[in-house]
PDB file of C-alpha atoms and ligand atoms in Angstrom:
ATOM      1  CA  MET V 140       0.231  -0.071  -0.190  1.00  0.00           C
ATOM      2  CA  VAL V 141       3.003   2.559   0.873  1.00  0.00           C
ATOM      3  CA  ARG V 142       6.090   3.066  -1.524  1.00  0.00           C
ATOM      4  CA  ARG V 143       7.893   5.551   0.725  1.00  0.00           C
ATOM      5  CA  ILE V 144       7.539   8.440   3.167  1.00  0.00           C
ATOM      6  CA  HIS V 145       6.245  11.147   1.217  1.00  0.00           C
ATOM      7  CA  HIS V 146       6.963  13.825   3.624  1.00  0.00           C
ATOM      8  CA  VAL V 147       7.375  14.705   7.166  1.00  0.00           C
ATOM      9  CA  GLY V 148       4.953  17.977   8.166  1.00  0.00           C
ATOM     10  CA  ILE V 149       6.398  20.670  10.335  1.00  0.00           C
ATOM     11  CA  VAL V 150       4.394  23.468  11.889  1.00  0.00           C
ATOM     12  CA  VAL V 151       6.173  26.888  11.731  1.00  0.00           C
ATOM     13  CA  ARG V 152       5.203  30.505  12.962  1.00  0.00           C
ATOM     14  CA  ASP V 153       6.685  32.082   9.888  1.00  0.00           C
ATOM     15  CA  LEU V 154       7.488  30.269   6.307  1.00  0.00           C
ATOM     16  CA  ALA V 155      10.085  33.108   5.721  1.00  0.00           C
ATOM     17  CA  ALA V 156      11.815  32.264   9.173  1.00  0.00           C
ATOM     18  CA  ALA V 157      11.623  28.797   8.612  1.00  0.00           C
ATOM     19  CA  TYR V 158      12.914  28.895   4.929  1.00  0.00           C
ATOM     20  CA  ARG V 159      16.163  30.852   6.341  1.00  0.00           C
ATOM     21  CA  PHE V 160      16.925  27.423   8.288  1.00  0.00           C
ATOM     22  CA  TYR V 161      15.715  24.375   6.026  1.00  0.00           C
ATOM     23  CA  ARG V 162      16.151  25.842   2.503  1.00  0.00           C
ATOM     24  CA  ASP V 163      19.275  28.352   3.138  1.00  0.00           C
ATOM     25  CA  THR V 164      21.180  26.918   5.730  1.00  0.00           C
ATOM     26  CA  LEU V 165      20.610  22.987   5.648  1.00  0.00           C
ATOM     27  CA  GLY V 166      20.240  23.418   1.761  1.00  0.00           C
ATOM     28  CA  LEU V 167      16.858  21.556   0.990  1.00  0.00           C
ATOM     29  CA  PRO V 168      15.590  22.528  -2.357  1.00  0.00           C
ATOM     30  CA  LEU V 169      12.276  24.266  -2.483  1.00  0.00           C
ATOM     31  CA  LEU V 170       9.792  22.103  -4.601  1.00  0.00           C
ATOM     32  CA  LYS V 171       6.631  24.268  -4.373  1.00  0.00           C
ATOM     33  CA  GLU V 172       4.732  26.724  -2.204  1.00  0.00           C
ATOM     34  CA  ALA V 173       0.936  27.358  -2.038  1.00  0.00           C
ATOM     35  CA  SER V 174      -1.903  28.318  -0.114  1.00  0.00           C
ATOM     36  CA  ILE V 175      -4.560  25.813   0.722  1.00  0.00           C
ATOM     37  CA  ARG V 176      -7.415  27.684   1.883  1.00  0.00           C
ATOM     38  CA  ASP V 177      -9.311  24.571   3.063  1.00  0.00           C
ATOM     39  CA  GLN V 178      -6.587  23.558   5.545  1.00  0.00           C
ATOM     40  CA  GLY V 179      -5.964  27.314   6.517  1.00  0.00           C
ATOM     41  CA  VAL V 180      -2.064  26.891   5.787  1.00  0.00           C
ATOM     42  CA  ARG V 181       0.443  28.448   3.706  1.00  0.00           C
ATOM     43  CA  ALA V 182       2.473  25.245   2.618  1.00  0.00           C
ATOM     44  CA  ALA V 183       5.932  24.362   1.119  1.00  0.00           C
ATOM     45  CA  LEU V 184       7.520  21.057   0.046  1.00  0.00           C
ATOM     46  CA  LEU V 185      11.358  21.076   0.300  1.00  0.00           C
ATOM     47  CA  ALA V 186      13.242  17.826  -1.145  1.00  0.00           C
ATOM     48  CA  ALA V 187      15.153  15.893   1.273  1.00  0.00           C
ATOM     49  CA  GLY V 188      16.264  12.738  -0.945  1.00  0.00           C
ATOM     50  CA  ASP V 189      13.724  10.191  -1.941  1.00  0.00           C
ATOM     51  CA  THR V 190      11.372  11.941   0.802  1.00  0.00           C
ATOM     52  CA  GLU V 191      10.268  15.693   1.571  1.00  0.00           C
ATOM     53  CA  ILE V 192       9.728  18.120   4.307  1.00  0.00           C
ATOM     54  CA  GLU V 193       6.564  20.198   4.436  1.00  0.00           C
ATOM     55  CA  LEU V 194       6.511  23.301   6.316  1.00  0.00           C
ATOM     56  CA  LEU V 195       3.174  24.556   7.333  1.00  0.00           C
ATOM     57  CA  GLU V 196       2.377  28.185   8.040  1.00  0.00           C
ATOM     58  CA  PRO V 197      -1.270  28.832   9.776  1.00  0.00           C
ATOM     59  CA  LEU V 198      -3.252  31.334   7.968  1.00  0.00           C
ATOM     60  CA  ASP V 199      -5.600  31.762  10.632  1.00  0.00           C
ATOM     61  CA  ALA V 200      -5.457  30.898  14.552  1.00  0.00           C
ATOM     62  CA  SER V 201      -8.646  29.149  14.263  1.00  0.00           C
ATOM     63  CA  SER V 202      -7.772  26.306  11.738  1.00  0.00           C
ATOM     64  CA  SER V 203      -6.255  23.193  12.837  1.00  0.00           C
ATOM     65  CA  VAL V 204      -2.687  23.910  12.498  1.00  0.00           C
ATOM     66  CA  GLY V 205      -3.174  27.455  14.189  1.00  0.00           C
ATOM     67  CA  ARG V 206      -4.281  25.484  17.209  1.00  0.00           C
ATOM     68  CA  PHE V 207      -1.518  22.957  17.084  1.00  0.00           C
ATOM     69  CA  LEU V 208       1.014  26.198  17.018  1.00  0.00           C
ATOM     70  CA  ALA V 209      -0.850  27.902  20.042  1.00  0.00           C
ATOM     71  CA  ARG V 210      -1.194  24.336  21.823  1.00  0.00           C
ATOM     72  CA  ARG V 211       2.212  22.788  21.280  1.00  0.00           C
ATOM     73  CA  GLY V 212       4.476  25.477  19.467  1.00  0.00           C
ATOM     74  CA  GLU V 213       6.464  24.781  16.250  1.00  0.00           C
ATOM     75  CA  GLY V 214       7.373  21.020  15.389  1.00  0.00           C
ATOM     76  CA  LEU V 215       6.695  17.796  14.133  1.00  0.00           C
ATOM     77  CA  HIS V 216       2.738  17.570  13.062  1.00  0.00           C
ATOM     78  CA  HIS V 217       2.142  14.882  10.420  1.00  0.00           C
ATOM     79  CA  LEU V 218       3.807  12.005   8.741  1.00  0.00           C
ATOM     80  CA  CYS V 219       2.872  11.379   5.006  1.00  0.00           C
ATOM     81  CA  PHE V 220       2.967   8.064   2.927  1.00  0.00           C
ATOM     82  CA  ASP V 221       3.141   7.836  -0.784  1.00  0.00           C
ATOM     83  CA  THR V 222       0.746   5.236  -1.852  1.00  0.00           C
ATOM     84  CA  PRO V 223       0.002   4.525  -5.512  1.00  0.00           C
ATOM     85  CA  ASP V 224      -3.625   4.427  -5.538  1.00  0.00           C
ATOM     86  CA  ILE V 225      -5.080   6.542  -2.769  1.00  0.00           C
ATOM     87  CA  HIS V 226      -8.853   5.385  -3.597  1.00  0.00           C
ATOM     88  CA  ALA V 227      -7.865   1.505  -3.188  1.00  0.00           C
ATOM     89  CA  ALA V 228      -5.897   2.703  -0.114  1.00  0.00           C
ATOM     90  CA  LEU V 229      -8.937   4.241   1.454  1.00  0.00           C
ATOM     91  CA  THR V 230     -11.231   1.243   0.468  1.00  0.00           C
ATOM     92  CA  ILE V 231      -8.892  -1.131   2.146  1.00  0.00           C
ATOM     93  CA  LEU V 232      -8.790   1.153   5.482  1.00  0.00           C
ATOM     94  CA  LYS V 233     -12.386   1.543   5.325  1.00  0.00           C
ATOM     95  CA  GLU V 234     -12.816  -2.322   5.064  1.00  0.00           C
ATOM     96  CA  GLN V 235     -10.665  -2.480   8.221  1.00  0.00           C
ATOM     97  CA  HIS V 236     -12.964   0.169   9.980  1.00  0.00           C
ATOM     98  CA  VAL V 237      -9.888   2.377  10.228  1.00  0.00           C
ATOM     99  CA  GLU V 238     -10.945   5.630  11.819  1.00  0.00           C
ATOM    100  CA  LEU V 239     -10.550   8.304   8.723  1.00  0.00           C
ATOM    101  CA  ILE V 240     -10.444  12.320   8.666  1.00  0.00           C
ATOM    102  CA  ASP V 241     -11.031  12.415   5.099  1.00  0.00           C
ATOM    103  CA  THR V 242     -13.409   9.304   3.647  1.00  0.00           C
ATOM    104  CA  ALA V 243     -12.328  10.480   0.092  1.00  0.00           C
ATOM    105  CA  PRO V 244      -9.357  12.178  -1.153  1.00  0.00           C
ATOM    106  CA  ARG V 245      -8.848  15.697  -1.984  1.00  0.00           C
ATOM    107  CA  PRO V 246      -6.230  18.298  -3.453  1.00  0.00           C
ATOM    108  CA  GLY V 247      -3.197  18.880  -1.277  1.00  0.00           C
ATOM    109  CA  LEU V 248       0.211  20.062  -2.053  1.00  0.00           C
ATOM    110  CA  ALA V 249       1.572  16.509  -2.467  1.00  0.00           C
ATOM    111  CA  GLY V 250      -1.253  15.577  -4.607  1.00  0.00           C
ATOM    112  CA  ALA V 251      -4.583  13.595  -4.067  1.00  0.00           C
ATOM    113  CA  ILE V 252      -4.612  13.279  -0.244  1.00  0.00           C
ATOM    114  CA  ALA V 253      -6.437  12.161   2.500  1.00  0.00           C
ATOM    115  CA  PHE V 254      -5.738  12.290   6.410  1.00  0.00           C
ATOM    116  CA  LEU V 255      -6.299   9.159   8.714  1.00  0.00           C
ATOM    117  CA  HIS V 256      -7.389  10.091  12.408  1.00  0.00           C
ATOM    118  CA  PRO V 257      -4.408  10.152  14.909  1.00  0.00           C
ATOM    119  CA  LYS V 258      -6.462   7.496  16.886  1.00  0.00           C
ATOM    120  CA  ALA V 259      -5.739   5.306  14.015  1.00  0.00           C
ATOM    121  CA  CYS V 260      -2.099   5.282  14.262  1.00  0.00           C
ATOM    122  CA  CYS V 261      -1.553   5.574  18.112  1.00  0.00           C
ATOM    123  CA  GLY V 262      -1.489   9.214  17.998  1.00  0.00           C
ATOM    124  CA  VAL V 263       0.492   9.969  14.904  1.00  0.00           C
ATOM    125  CA  LEU V 264      -1.381  12.330  12.424  1.00  0.00           C
ATOM    126  CA  VAL V 265      -0.752  10.307   8.976  1.00  0.00           C
ATOM    127  CA  GLU V 266      -1.586  11.565   5.740  1.00  0.00           C
ATOM    128  CA  LEU V 267      -1.972   9.493   2.648  1.00  0.00           C
ATOM    129  CA  ALA V 268      -0.877  11.020  -0.838  1.00  0.00           C
ATOM    130  CA  THR V 269      -0.736   9.947  -4.248  1.00  0.00           C
ATOM    131  CA  PRO V 270       1.560  12.301  -6.211  1.00  0.00           C
ATOM    132  CA  ALA V 271       0.698  13.979  -9.776  1.00  0.00           C
ATOM    133  CA  ALA V 272       2.472  11.840 -12.419  1.00  0.00           C
ATOM    134  CA  ASP V 273       5.041  14.545 -12.988  1.00  0.00           C
ATOM    135  CA  ALA V 274       6.170  15.031  -9.648  1.00  0.00           C
ATOM    136  CA  ALA V 275      10.055  14.549 -10.045  1.00  0.00           C
ATOM    137  CA  ALA V 276      12.636  13.963  -7.225  1.00  0.00           C
ATOM    138  CA  LYS V 277      15.226  16.525  -7.143  1.00  0.00           C
ATOM    139  CA  PRO V 278      18.787  16.409  -5.696  1.00  0.00           C
ATOM    140  CA  SER V 279      19.061  17.341  -2.171  1.00  0.00           C
ATOM    141  CA  PRO V 280      22.424  17.590   0.032  1.00  0.00           C
ATOM    142  CA  VAL V 281      20.783  16.086   2.886  1.00  0.00           C
ATOM    143  CA  ARG V 282      18.286  13.170   3.010  1.00  0.00           C
ATOM    144  CA  LEU V 283      15.752  12.077   5.505  1.00  0.00           C
ATOM    145  CA  LYS V 284      16.899   8.631   6.985  1.00  0.00           C
ATOM    146  CA  ARG V 285      14.488   7.968   9.316  1.00  0.00           C
ATOM    147  CA  LEU V 286      11.771   9.099  11.779  1.00  0.00           C
ATOM    148  CA  VAL V 287      11.599   8.446  15.524  1.00  0.00           C
ATOM    149  CA  ILE V 288       8.233   7.799  17.346  1.00  0.00           C
ATOM    150  CA  GLY V 289       7.748   7.481  20.992  1.00  0.00           C
ATOM    151  CA  ALA V 290       5.278   4.867  22.080  1.00  0.00           C
ATOM    152  CA  ARG V 291       3.874   3.820  25.609  1.00  0.00           C
ATOM    153  CA  ASP V 292       4.109   0.359  24.219  1.00  0.00           C
ATOM    154  CA  VAL V 293       6.487  -0.257  21.258  1.00  0.00           C
ATOM    155  CA  LYS V 294       5.268  -3.805  20.494  1.00  0.00           C
ATOM    156  CA  GLN V 295       1.524  -2.684  20.073  1.00  0.00           C
ATOM    157  CA  THR V 296       2.660   0.586  17.990  1.00  0.00           C
ATOM    158  CA  ALA V 297       4.704  -1.269  15.565  1.00  0.00           C
ATOM    159  CA  GLY V 298       1.916  -3.929  15.334  1.00  0.00           C
ATOM    160  CA  VAL V 299      -0.446  -1.088  14.357  1.00  0.00           C
ATOM    161  CA  PHE V 300       1.940   0.312  11.742  1.00  0.00           C
ATOM    162  CA  ARG V 301       2.615  -3.153  10.312  1.00  0.00           C
ATOM    163  CA  SER V 302      -1.058  -4.426   9.989  1.00  0.00           C
ATOM    164  CA  ARG V 303      -2.250  -0.706   8.657  1.00  0.00           C
ATOM    165  CA  PHE V 304       0.218  -0.459   6.058  1.00  0.00           C
ATOM    166  CA  GLY V 305       2.507  -3.507   5.679  1.00  0.00           C
ATOM    167  CA  PHE V 306       6.004  -2.309   6.606  1.00  0.00           C
ATOM    168  CA  PRO V 307       8.438  -4.992   7.142  1.00  0.00           C
ATOM    169  CA  GLU V 308      10.305  -5.322  10.610  1.00  0.00           C
ATOM    170  CA  LEU V 309      13.984  -4.636  10.346  1.00  0.00           C
ATOM    171  CA  THR V 310      16.199  -7.031  12.329  1.00  0.00           C
ATOM    172  CA  MET V 311      17.815  -5.218  15.352  1.00  0.00           C
ATOM    173  CA  ASN V 312      19.491  -6.221  18.483  1.00  0.00           C
ATOM    174  CA  ASP V 313      17.273  -7.495  21.205  1.00  0.00           C
ATOM    175  CA  GLY V 314      16.141  -4.327  23.010  1.00  0.00           C
ATOM    176  CA  PRO V 315      12.973  -2.380  23.433  1.00  0.00           C
ATOM    177  CA  ARG V 316      13.202  -0.531  20.279  1.00  0.00           C
ATOM    178  CA  THR V 317      11.423  -1.563  16.790  1.00  0.00           C
ATOM    179  CA  MET V 318      12.731  -0.463  13.557  1.00  0.00           C
ATOM    180  CA  LEU V 319      10.217  -0.730  10.592  1.00  0.00           C
ATOM    181  CA  ALA V 320      11.309  -0.258   6.700  1.00  0.00           C
ATOM    182  CA  VAL V 321       9.510   2.301   4.577  1.00  0.00           C
ATOM    183  CA  GLY V 322      10.814   2.184   1.077  1.00  0.00           C
ATOM    184  CA  ARG V 323      14.683   3.405   1.388  1.00  0.00           C
ATOM    185  CA  GLY V 324      13.707   4.845   4.937  1.00  0.00           C
ATOM    186  CA  ALA V 325      12.625   3.816   8.144  1.00  0.00           C
ATOM    187  CA  ILE V 326      10.566   4.366  11.176  1.00  0.00           C
ATOM    188  CA  LEU V 327      12.073   3.978  14.505  1.00  0.00           C
ATOM    189  CA  ILE V 328       9.667   3.272  17.526  1.00  0.00           C
ATOM    190  CA  VAL V 329      11.296   3.675  21.248  1.00  0.00           C
ATOM    191  CA  PRO V 330       9.590   3.702  24.437  1.00  0.00           C
ATOM    192  CA  SER V 331       8.278   7.074  25.233  1.00  0.00           C
ATOM    193  CA  GLU V 332      10.342   6.985  28.587  1.00  0.00           C
ATOM    194  CA  GLU V 333      13.523   7.167  26.567  1.00  0.00           C
ATOM    195  CA  VAL V 334      12.288  10.438  24.703  1.00  0.00           C
ATOM    196  CA  GLY V 335      11.051  12.704  27.762  1.00  0.00           C
ATOM    197  CA  GLY V 336       7.693  10.641  27.813  1.00  0.00           C
ATOM    198  CA  THR V 337       6.574  12.034  24.432  1.00  0.00           C
ATOM    199  CA  GLU V 338       4.215   9.868  22.482  1.00  0.00           C
ATOM    200  CA  GLY V 339       4.066  10.324  18.796  1.00  0.00           C
ATOM    201  CA  MET V 340       6.785  11.823  16.428  1.00  0.00           C
ATOM    202  CA  VAL V 341       9.951  12.814  18.366  1.00  0.00           C
ATOM    203  CA  ALA V 342      12.634  13.465  15.944  1.00  0.00           C
ATOM    204  CA  LEU V 343      14.345  13.016  12.329  1.00  0.00           C
ATOM    205  CA  SER V 344      17.412  11.304  11.685  1.00  0.00           C
ATOM    206  CA  LEU V 345      19.194  12.956   8.411  1.00  0.00           C
ATOM    207  CA  VAL V 346      22.370  12.102   6.451  1.00  0.00           C
ATOM    208  CA  ALA V 347      24.332  14.978   5.041  1.00  0.00           C
ATOM    209  CA  LEU V 348      26.406  14.294   1.853  1.00  0.00           C
ATOM    210  CA  ASP V 349      28.862  16.688   2.582  1.00  0.00           C
ATOM    211  CA  PHE V 350      29.293  17.050   6.504  1.00  0.00           C
ATOM    212  CA  GLU V 351      31.889  19.514   6.592  1.00  0.00           C
ATOM    213  CA  ALA V 352      30.414  21.897   4.237  1.00  0.00           C
ATOM    214  CA  LEU V 353      27.047  21.467   6.612  1.00  0.00           C
ATOM    215  CA  MET V 354      29.139  22.280   9.785  1.00  0.00           C
ATOM    216  CA  ALA V 355      30.708  25.555   7.839  1.00  0.00           C
ATOM    217  CA  ALA V 356      26.943  26.569   7.032  1.00  0.00           C
ATOM    218  CA  PHE V 357      25.793  25.780  10.596  1.00  0.00           C
ATOM    219  CA  ASP V 358      28.878  28.214  11.854  1.00  0.00           C
ATOM    220  CA  ASP V 359      27.806  31.186   9.230  1.00  0.00           C
ATOM    221  CA  ALA V 360      24.306  30.879  10.515  1.00  0.00           C
ATOM    222  CA  GLY V 361      25.041  30.645  14.195  1.00  0.00           C
ATOM    223  CA  THR V 362      22.985  27.229  14.123  1.00  0.00           C
ATOM    224  CA  LYS V 363      22.978  25.967  18.011  1.00  0.00           C
ATOM    225  CA  CYS V 364      23.743  22.380  17.935  1.00  0.00           C
ATOM    226  CA  LEU V 365      25.789  19.832  19.747  1.00  0.00           C
ATOM    227  CA  ARG V 366      28.683  18.328  17.652  1.00  0.00           C
ATOM    228  CA  GLY V 367      30.151  14.833  17.984  1.00  0.00           C
ATOM    229  CA  THR V 368      32.386  12.993  15.708  1.00  0.00           C
ATOM    230  CA  GLY V 369      30.573  12.632  12.368  1.00  0.00           C
ATOM    231  CA  GLU V 370      27.115  13.709  13.846  1.00  0.00           C
ATOM    232  CA  VAL V 371      25.409  16.749  15.294  1.00  0.00           C
ATOM    233  CA  THR V 372      22.103  17.078  17.182  1.00  0.00           C
ATOM    234  CA  LEU V 373      20.533  20.542  16.557  1.00  0.00           C
ATOM    235  CA  GLU V 374      18.853  22.647  19.289  1.00  0.00           C
ATOM    236  CA  PRO V 375      15.162  22.546  18.589  1.00  0.00           C
ATOM    237  CA  GLU V 376      15.262  26.560  18.671  1.00  0.00           C
ATOM    238  CA  SER V 377      17.722  26.352  15.964  1.00  0.00           C
ATOM    239  CA  SER V 378      15.274  23.945  13.901  1.00  0.00           C
ATOM    240  CA  HIS V 379      11.929  25.386  14.513  1.00  0.00           C
ATOM    241  CA  GLY V 380      10.940  22.991  17.230  1.00  0.00           C
ATOM    242  CA  VAL V 381      12.123  19.934  15.709  1.00  0.00           C
ATOM    243  CA  HIS V 382      14.778  17.400  17.183  1.00  0.00           C
ATOM    244  CA  LEU V 383      17.200  16.993  14.382  1.00  0.00           C
ATOM    245  CA  HIS V 384      19.814  14.465  14.476  1.00  0.00           C
ATOM    246  CA  ILE V 385      22.403  14.492  11.299  1.00  0.00           C
ATOM    247  CA  SER V 386      25.233  12.131  10.684  1.00  0.00           C
ATOM    248  CA  ARG V 387      27.845  11.919   7.849  1.00  0.00           C
ATOM    249  CA  TYR V 388      27.198   8.355   7.366  1.00  0.00           C
ATOM    250  CA  GLU V 389      24.318   5.756   6.656  1.00  0.00           C
TER     251      GLU V 389
HETATM  252 CO1  LIG T 434       1.364  16.931   4.427  1.00  0.00          CO
END
């Protein structure tokens, strides 16, 4: 049902300010930007390998994204999977009595889209998208490697994602974490107590093709981060509320 993570949606206060980090410092190419009136947002898609990052600025405080910003501040908002046939996917989900926000596809920035209810995926707001046929990938200096999800019960949350979308489980050392493959990327599910009690999306792991060049860009921009050998963790105040972990290697 799912080919890859199409994008990860991030709510930001101001799109222009978010461009300064995501486009100008991190170097993600801007693919498109548009106002989506029925969602009350100005949205942009930026390339991140074979996945994308979607930035969402609320156009009014009463929209669902506006209320999210008031309640939670900037940060990770939703996860979108690329499905080849959104009508078929919705039919299957309805047969399984999965709770949906959209029972029929509607036009969105990523193509024909539909949202599942967060209850359907253990508190994670999931969007499905069938992109337009002419949507081409663009080379990016940084690519999304995996998304980290905090769960009260890791096995149960992994089971829900596996049964809804058919993701295979990747072998890991025995431990409390579970990794699911999604196309070339992955979802890592960790116990919520490991991530400050957070349930739902908590962090993104990225790989930089030219790590030194990226560190130089962070220096120039005054990006706040903790540097290790071949890896860096950004302070969320520098990355619009998102815990970003960037490494040199796969
Ligand atoms: Co989206």
